[in-house]
mmCIF file of C-alpha atoms and ligand atoms in Angstrom:
data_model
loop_
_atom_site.group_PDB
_atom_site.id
_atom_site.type_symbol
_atom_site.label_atom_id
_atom_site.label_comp_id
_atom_site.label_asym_id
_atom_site.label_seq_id
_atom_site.Cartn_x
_atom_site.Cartn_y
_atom_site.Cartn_z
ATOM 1 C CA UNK T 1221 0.000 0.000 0.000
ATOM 2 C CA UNK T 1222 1.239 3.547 -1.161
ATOM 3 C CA UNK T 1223 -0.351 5.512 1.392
ATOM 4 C CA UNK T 1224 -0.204 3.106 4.460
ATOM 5 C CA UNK T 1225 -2.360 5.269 7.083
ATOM 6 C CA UNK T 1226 -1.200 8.802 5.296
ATOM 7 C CA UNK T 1227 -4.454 11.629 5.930
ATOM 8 C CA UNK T 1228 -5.241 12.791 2.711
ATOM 9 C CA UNK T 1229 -7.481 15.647 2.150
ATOM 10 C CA UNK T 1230 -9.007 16.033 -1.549
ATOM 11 C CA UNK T 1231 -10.910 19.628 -2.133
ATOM 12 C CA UNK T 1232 -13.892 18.598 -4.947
ATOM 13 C CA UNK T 1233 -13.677 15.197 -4.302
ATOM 14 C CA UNK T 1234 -17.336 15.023 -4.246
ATOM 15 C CA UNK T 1235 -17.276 14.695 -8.154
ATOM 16 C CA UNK T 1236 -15.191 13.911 -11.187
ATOM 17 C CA UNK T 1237 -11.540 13.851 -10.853
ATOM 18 C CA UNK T 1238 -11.284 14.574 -6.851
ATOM 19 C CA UNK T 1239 -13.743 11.783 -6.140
ATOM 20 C CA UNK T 1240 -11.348 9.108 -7.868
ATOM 21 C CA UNK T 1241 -8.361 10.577 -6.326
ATOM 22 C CA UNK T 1242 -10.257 10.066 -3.098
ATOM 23 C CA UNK T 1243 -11.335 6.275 -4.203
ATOM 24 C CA UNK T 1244 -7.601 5.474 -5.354
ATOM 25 C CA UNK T 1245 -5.870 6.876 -2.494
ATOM 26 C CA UNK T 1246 -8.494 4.946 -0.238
ATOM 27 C CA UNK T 1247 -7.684 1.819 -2.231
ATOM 28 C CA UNK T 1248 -3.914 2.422 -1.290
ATOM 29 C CA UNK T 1249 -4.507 2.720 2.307
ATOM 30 C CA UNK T 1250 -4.757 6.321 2.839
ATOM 31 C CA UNK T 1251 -7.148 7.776 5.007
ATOM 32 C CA UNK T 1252 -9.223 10.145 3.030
ATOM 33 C CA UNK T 1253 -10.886 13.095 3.442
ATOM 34 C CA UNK T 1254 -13.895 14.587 0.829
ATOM 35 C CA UNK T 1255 -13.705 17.934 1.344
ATOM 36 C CA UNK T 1256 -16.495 19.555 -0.776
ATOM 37 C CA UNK T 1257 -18.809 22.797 -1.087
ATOM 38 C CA UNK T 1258 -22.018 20.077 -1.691
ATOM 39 C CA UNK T 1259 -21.157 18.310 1.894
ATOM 40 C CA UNK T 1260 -24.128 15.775 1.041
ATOM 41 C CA UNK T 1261 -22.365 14.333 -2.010
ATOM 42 C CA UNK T 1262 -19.213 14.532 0.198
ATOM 43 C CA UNK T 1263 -20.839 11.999 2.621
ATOM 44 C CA UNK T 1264 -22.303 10.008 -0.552
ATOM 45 C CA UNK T 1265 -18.947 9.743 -1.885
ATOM 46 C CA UNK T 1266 -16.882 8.774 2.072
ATOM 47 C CA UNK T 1267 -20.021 6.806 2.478
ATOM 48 C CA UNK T 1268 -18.864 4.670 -0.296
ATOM 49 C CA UNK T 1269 -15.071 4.230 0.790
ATOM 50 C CA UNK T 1270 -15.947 2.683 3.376
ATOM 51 C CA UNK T 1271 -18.243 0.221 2.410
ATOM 52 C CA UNK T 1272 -15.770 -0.553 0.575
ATOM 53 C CA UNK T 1273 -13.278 -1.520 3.775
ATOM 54 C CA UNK T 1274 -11.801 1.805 3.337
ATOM 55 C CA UNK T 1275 -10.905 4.327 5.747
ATOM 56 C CA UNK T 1276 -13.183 8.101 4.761
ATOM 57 C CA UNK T 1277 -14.181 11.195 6.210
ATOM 58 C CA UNK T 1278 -16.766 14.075 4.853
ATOM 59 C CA UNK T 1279 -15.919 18.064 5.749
ATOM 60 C CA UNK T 1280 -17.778 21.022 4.715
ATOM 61 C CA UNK T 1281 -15.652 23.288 2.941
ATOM 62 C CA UNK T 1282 -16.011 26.041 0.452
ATOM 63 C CA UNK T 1283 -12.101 26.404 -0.402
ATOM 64 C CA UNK T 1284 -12.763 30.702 -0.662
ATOM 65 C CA UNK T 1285 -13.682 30.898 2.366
ATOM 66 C CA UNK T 1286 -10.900 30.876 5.128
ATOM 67 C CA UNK T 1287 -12.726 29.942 8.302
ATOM 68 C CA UNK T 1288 -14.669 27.512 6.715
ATOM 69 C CA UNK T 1289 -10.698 25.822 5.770
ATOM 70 C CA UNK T 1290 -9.376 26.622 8.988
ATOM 71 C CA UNK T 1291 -12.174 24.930 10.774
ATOM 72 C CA UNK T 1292 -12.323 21.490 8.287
ATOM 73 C CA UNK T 1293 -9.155 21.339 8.246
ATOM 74 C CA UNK T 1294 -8.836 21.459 12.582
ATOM 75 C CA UNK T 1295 -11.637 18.615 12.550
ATOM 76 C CA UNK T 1296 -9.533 16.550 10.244
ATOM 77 C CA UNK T 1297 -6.717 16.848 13.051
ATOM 78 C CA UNK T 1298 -9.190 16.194 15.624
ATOM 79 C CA UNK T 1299 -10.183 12.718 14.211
ATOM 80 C CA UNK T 1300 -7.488 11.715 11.777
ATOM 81 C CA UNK T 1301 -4.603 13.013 14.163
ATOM 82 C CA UNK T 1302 -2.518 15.184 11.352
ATOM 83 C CA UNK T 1303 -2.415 16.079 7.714
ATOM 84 C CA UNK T 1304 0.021 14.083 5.269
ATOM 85 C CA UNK T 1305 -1.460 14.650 2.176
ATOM 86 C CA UNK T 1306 -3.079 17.912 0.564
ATOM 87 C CA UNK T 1307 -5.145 17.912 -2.900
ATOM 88 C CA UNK T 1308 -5.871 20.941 -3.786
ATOM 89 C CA UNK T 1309 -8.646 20.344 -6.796
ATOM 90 C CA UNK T 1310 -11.618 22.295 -6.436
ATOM 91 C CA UNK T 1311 -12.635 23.951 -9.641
ATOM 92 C CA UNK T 1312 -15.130 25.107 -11.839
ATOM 93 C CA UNK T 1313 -14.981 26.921 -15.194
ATOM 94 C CA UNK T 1314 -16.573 30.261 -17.062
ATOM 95 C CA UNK T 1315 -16.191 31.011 -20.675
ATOM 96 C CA UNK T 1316 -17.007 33.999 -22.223
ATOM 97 C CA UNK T 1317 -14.494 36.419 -24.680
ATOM 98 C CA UNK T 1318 -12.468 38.800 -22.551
ATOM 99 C CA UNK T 1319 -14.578 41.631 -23.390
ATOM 100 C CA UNK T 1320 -17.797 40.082 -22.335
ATOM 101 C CA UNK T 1321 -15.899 38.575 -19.264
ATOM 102 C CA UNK T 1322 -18.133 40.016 -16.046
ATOM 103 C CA UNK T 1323 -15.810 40.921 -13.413
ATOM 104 C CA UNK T 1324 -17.746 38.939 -11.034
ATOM 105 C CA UNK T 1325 -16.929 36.148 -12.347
ATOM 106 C CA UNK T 1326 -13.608 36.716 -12.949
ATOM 107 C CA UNK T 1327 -13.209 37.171 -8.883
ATOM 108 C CA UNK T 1328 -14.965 33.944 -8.474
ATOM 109 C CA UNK T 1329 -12.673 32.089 -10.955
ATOM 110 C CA UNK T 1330 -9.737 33.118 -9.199
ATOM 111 C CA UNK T 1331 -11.024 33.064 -5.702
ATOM 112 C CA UNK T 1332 -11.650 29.904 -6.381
ATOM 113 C CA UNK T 1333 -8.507 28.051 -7.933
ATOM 114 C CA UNK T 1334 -6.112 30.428 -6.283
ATOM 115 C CA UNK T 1335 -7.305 31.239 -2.988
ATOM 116 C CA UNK T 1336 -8.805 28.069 -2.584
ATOM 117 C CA UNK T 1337 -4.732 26.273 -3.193
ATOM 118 C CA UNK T 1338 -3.437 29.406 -0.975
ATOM 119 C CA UNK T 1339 -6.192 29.090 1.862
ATOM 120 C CA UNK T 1340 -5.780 24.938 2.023
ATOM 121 C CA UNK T 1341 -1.938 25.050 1.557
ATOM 122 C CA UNK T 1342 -1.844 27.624 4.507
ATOM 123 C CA UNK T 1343 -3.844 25.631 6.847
ATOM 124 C CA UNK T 1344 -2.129 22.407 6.099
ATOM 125 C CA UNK T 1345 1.220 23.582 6.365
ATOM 126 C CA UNK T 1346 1.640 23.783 10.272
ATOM 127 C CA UNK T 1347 0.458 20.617 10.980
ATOM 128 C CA UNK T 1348 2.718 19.039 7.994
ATOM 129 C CA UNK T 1349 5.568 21.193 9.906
ATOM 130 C CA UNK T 1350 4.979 19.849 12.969
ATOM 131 C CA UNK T 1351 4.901 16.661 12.950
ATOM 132 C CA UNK T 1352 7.982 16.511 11.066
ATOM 133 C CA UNK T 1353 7.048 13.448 8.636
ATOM 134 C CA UNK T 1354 7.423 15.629 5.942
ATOM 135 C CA UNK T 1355 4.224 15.860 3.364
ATOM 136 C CA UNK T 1356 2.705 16.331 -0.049
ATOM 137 C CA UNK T 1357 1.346 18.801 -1.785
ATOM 138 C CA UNK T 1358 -0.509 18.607 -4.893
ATOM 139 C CA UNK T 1359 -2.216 21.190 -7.053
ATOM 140 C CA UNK T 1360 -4.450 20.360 -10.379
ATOM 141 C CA UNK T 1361 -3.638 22.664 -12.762
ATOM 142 C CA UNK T 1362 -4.856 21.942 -16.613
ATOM 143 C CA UNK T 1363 -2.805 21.804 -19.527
ATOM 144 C CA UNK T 1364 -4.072 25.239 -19.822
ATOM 145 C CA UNK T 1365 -1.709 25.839 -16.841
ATOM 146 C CA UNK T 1366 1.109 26.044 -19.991
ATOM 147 C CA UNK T 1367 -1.256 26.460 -22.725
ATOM 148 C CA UNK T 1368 -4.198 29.242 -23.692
ATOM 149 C CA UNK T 1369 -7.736 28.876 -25.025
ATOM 150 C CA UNK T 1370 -10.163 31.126 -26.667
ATOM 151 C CA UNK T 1371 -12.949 32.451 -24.239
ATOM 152 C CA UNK T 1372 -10.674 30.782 -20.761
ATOM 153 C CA UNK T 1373 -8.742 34.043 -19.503
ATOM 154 C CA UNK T 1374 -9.571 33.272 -15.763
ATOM 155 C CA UNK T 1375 -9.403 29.831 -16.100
ATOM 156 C CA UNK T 1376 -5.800 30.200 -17.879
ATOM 157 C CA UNK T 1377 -4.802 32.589 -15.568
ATOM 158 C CA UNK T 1378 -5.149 31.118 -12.560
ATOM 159 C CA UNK T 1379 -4.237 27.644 -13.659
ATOM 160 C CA UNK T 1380 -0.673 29.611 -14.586
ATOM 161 C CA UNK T 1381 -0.928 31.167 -11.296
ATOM 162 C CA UNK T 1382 -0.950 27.657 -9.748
ATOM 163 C CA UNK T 1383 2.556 26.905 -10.644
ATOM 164 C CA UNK T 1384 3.438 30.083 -9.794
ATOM 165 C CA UNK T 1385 2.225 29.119 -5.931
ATOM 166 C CA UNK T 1386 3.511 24.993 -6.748
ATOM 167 C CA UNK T 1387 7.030 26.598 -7.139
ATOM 168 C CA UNK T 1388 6.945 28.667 -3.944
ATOM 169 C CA UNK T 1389 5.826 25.929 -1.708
ATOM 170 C CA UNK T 1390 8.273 23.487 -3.431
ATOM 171 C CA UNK T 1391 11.048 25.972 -1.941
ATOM 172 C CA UNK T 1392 10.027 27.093 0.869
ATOM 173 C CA UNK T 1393 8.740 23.041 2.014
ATOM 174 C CA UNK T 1394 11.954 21.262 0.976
ATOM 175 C CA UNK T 1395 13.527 22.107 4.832
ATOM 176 C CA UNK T 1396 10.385 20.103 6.063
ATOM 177 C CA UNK T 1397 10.228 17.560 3.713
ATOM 178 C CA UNK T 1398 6.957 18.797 2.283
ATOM 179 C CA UNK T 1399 7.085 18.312 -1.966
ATOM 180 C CA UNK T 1400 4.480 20.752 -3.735
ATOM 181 C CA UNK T 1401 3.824 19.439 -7.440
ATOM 182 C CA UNK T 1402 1.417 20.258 -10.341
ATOM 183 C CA UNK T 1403 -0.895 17.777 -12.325
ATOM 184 C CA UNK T 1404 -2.171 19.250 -15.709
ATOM 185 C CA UNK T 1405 -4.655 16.638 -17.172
ATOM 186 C CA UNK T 1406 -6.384 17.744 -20.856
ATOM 187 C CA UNK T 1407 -10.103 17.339 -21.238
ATOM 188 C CA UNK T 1408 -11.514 14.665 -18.986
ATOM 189 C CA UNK T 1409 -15.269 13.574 -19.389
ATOM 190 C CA UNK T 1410 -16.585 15.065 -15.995
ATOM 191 C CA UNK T 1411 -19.767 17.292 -15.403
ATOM 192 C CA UNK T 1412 -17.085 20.404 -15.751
ATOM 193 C CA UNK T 1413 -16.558 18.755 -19.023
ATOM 194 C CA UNK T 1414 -20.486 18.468 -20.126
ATOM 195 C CA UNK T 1415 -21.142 22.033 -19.079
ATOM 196 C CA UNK T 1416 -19.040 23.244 -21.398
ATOM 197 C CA UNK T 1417 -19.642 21.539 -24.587
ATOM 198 C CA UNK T 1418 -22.848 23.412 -25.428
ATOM 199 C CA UNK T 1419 -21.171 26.751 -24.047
ATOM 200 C CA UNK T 1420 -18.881 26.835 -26.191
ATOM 201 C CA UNK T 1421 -20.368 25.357 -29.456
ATOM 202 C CA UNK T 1422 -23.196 28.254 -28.775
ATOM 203 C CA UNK T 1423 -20.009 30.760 -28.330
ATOM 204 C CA UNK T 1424 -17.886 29.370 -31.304
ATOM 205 C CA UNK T 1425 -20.790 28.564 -33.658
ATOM 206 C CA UNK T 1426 -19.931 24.878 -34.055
ATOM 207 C CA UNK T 1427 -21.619 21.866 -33.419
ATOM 208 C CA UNK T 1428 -21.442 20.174 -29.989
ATOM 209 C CA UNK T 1429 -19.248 17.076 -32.015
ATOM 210 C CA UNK T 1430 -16.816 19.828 -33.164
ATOM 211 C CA UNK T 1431 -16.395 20.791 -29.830
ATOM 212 C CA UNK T 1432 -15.251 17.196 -28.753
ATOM 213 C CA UNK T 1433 -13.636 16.694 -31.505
ATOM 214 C CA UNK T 1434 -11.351 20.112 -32.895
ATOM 215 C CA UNK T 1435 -11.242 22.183 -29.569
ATOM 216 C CA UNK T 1436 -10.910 19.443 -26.755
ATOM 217 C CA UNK T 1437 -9.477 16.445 -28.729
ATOM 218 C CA UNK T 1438 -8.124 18.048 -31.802
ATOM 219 C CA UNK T 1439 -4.380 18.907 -30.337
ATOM 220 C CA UNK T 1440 -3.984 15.126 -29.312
ATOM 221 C CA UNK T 1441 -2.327 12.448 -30.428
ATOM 222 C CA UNK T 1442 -5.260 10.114 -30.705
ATOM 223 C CA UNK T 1443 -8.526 11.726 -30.361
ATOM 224 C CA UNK T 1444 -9.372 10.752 -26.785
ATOM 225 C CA UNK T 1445 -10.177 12.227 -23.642
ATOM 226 C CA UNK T 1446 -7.752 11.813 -20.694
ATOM 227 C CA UNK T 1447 -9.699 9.602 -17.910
ATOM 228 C CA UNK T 1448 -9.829 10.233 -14.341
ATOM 229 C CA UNK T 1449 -8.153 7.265 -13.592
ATOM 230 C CA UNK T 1450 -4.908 8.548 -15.448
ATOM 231 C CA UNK T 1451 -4.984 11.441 -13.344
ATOM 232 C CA UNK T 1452 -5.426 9.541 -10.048
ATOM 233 C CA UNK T 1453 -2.422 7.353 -11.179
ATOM 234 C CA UNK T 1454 -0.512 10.692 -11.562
ATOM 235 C CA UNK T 1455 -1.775 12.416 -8.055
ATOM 236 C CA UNK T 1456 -0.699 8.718 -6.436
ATOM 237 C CA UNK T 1457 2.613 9.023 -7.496
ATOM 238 C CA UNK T 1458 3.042 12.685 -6.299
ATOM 239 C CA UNK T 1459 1.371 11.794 -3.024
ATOM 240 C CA UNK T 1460 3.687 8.295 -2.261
ATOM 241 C CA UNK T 1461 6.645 9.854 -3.428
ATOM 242 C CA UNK T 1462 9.706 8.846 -1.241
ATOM 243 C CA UNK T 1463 12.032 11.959 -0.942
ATOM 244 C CA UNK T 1464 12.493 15.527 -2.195
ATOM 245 C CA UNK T 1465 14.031 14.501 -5.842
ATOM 246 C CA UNK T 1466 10.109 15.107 -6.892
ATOM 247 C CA UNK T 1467 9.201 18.841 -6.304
ATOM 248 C CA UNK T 1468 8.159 21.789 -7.619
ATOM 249 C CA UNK T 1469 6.690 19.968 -10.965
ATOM 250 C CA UNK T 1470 4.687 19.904 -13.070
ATOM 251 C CA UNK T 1471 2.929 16.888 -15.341
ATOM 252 C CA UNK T 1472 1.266 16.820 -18.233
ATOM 253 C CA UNK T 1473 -1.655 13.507 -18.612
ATOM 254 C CA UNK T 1474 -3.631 14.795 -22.021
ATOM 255 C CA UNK T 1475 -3.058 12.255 -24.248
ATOM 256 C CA UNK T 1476 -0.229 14.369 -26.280
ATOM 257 C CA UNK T 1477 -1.914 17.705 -26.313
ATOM 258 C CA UNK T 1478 0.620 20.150 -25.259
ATOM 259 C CA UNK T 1479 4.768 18.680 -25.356
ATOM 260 C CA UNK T 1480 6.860 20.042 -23.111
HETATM 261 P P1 LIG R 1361 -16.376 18.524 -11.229
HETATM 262 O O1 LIG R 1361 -17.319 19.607 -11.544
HETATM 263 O O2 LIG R 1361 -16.708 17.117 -11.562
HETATM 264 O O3 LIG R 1361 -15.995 18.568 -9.671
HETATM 265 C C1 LIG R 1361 -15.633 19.766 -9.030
HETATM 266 C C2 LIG R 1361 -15.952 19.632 -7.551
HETATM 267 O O4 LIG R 1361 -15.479 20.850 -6.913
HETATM 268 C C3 LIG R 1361 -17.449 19.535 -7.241
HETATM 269 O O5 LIG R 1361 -17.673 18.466 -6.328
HETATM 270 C C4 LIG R 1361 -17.802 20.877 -6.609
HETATM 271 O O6 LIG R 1361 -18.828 20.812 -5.638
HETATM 272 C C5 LIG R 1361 -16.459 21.261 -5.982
HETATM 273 N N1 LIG R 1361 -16.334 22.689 -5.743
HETATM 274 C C6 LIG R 1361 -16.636 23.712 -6.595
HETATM 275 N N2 LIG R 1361 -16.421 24.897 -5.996
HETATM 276 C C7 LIG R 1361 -15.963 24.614 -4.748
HETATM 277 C C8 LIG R 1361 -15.569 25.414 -3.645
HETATM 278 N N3 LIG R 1361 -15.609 26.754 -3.703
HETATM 279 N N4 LIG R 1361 -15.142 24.803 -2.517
HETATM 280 C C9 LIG R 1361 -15.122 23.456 -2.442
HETATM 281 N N5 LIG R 1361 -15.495 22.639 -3.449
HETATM 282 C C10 LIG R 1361 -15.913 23.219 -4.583
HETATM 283 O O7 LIG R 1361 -14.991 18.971 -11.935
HETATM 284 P P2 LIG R 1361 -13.682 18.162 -12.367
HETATM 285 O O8 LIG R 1361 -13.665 18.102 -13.839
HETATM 286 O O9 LIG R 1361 -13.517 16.917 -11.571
HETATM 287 O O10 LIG R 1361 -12.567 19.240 -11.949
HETATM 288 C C11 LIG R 1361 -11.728 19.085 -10.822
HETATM 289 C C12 LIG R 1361 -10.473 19.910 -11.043
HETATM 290 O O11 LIG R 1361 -9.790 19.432 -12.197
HETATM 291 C C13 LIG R 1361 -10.723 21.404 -11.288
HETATM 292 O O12 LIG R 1361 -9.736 22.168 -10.623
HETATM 293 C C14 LIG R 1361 -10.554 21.541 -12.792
HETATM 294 O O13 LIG R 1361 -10.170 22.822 -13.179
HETATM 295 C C15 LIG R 1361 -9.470 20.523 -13.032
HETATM 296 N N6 LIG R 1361 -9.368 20.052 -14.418
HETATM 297 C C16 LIG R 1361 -10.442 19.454 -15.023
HETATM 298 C C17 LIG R 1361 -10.316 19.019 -16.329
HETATM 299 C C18 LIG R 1361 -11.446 18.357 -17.057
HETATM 300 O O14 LIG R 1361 -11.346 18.250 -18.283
HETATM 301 N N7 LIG R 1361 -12.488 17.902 -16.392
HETATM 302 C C19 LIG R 1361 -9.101 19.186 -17.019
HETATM 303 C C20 LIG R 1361 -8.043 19.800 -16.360
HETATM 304 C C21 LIG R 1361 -8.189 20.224 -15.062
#
């Protein structure tokens, strides 16, 4: 087992990606936290860990808001005993051109992907620090943390600005033992996904199959969408990673769109 007993908090695990990191790093011993805005598909999702003979815990936590992190992340403590393992993957996505882009919504784009990594990383660090086992740190960017898109400023900037903040915490952690690291996954079929197909096929003026096929598939190698379990595989290895000699990276899983 990878992560033997290792407390592993995933933000959005209550859908998509987060809730199969949350299942995988269950399945590798860890003991998992869903940390989620919608705390009743948070308790759906722990619920099912541990039928499962795994080891799961639901919090209530809207990553923007820092009591509400502060205060999950002290009951996590409280029962689990510590913090080993940080996720930091709640997301959602806007589209609209730049000039159309309400500034509303820009705020909430980058409230939530960069305050919500800040806000978690900050209230995880201590307790990382502290018990002196060293930790993990993982961020999901996108490939458009390297890469741009028509109608995504916010959600390109801030995915950028996550590598920025990976980068920082890689430094500043290596004393402790703490490893900060960046997965970028391309499209992945998840209700994020499915919002957006009509969005932008209504923005572009193309059909909802051109969407899948030229702007989310087009750029890779082979026409299909990244899974979630490729990016689980990728957050395991970050997590379970044995010493330093991984940090302050980031990965690319999107089937060949975007080469470093
Ligand atoms: P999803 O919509 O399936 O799940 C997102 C989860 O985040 C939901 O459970 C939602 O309740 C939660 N959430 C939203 N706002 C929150 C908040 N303020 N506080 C706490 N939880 C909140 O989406 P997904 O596709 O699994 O996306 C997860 C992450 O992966 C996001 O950061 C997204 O940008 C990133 N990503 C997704 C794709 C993709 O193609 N699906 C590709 C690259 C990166």
């Amino acid at each position: 087992m990878k992560l033997d007993h290792k407390v592993c908090i995933v933000t959005g695990a209550a859908s998509g990606i987060g809730r199969e990191i949350a299942n995988t790093f269950a399945r590798e011993g860890g003991k998992v936290v869903i940390a989620d805005l919608n705390l009743e598909a948070a308790r759906v999702a722990a619920q099912e860990i541990e039928s499962s003979g795994g080891t799961a815990m639901a919090v209530a936590m809207d990553v923007t808001n820092e009591d509400q992190v502060n205060t999950a992340v002290a009951a996590v403590v409280a029962a689990y005993g510590g913090v080993d393992v940080l996720v930091s993957n709640a997301g959602v996505q806007i589209v609209h051109p730049v000039e159309e882009f309400p500034f509303a919504d820009w705020k909430k784009m980058l409230s939530i992907h960069l305050d919500g990594a800040f806000l978690t990383t900050k209230a995880c660090l201590p307790h990382m620090q502290s018990a002196g086992k060293g930790g993990s740190i993982i961020y999901m960017g996108s490939v458009h943390s390297k890469e741009a898109s028509a109608l995504k400023s916010a959600y390109v900037t801030a995915k950028h600005g996550l590598i920025g903040l990976c980068k920082t915490v890689a430094k500043e952690g290596g004393k402790h033992r703490i490893r900060a690291n960046v997965i970028c996954p391309g499209f992945v079929r998840t209700p994020l996904v499915d919002k957006q197909i009509p969005e932008q096929a209504k923005a572009l003026g193309i059909s909802e199959d051109e969407v899948v096929r030229k702007v989310m598939l087009g750029e890779t190698v082979d026409g299909e969408f990244t899974t979630v379990q490729d990016v689980a595989e990728v957050a395991l290895l970050f997590a379970g990673f044995g010493s330093n000699a991984l940090t302050g990276q980031s990965l690319v899983v999107s089937h060949g769109w975007f080469m470093q």
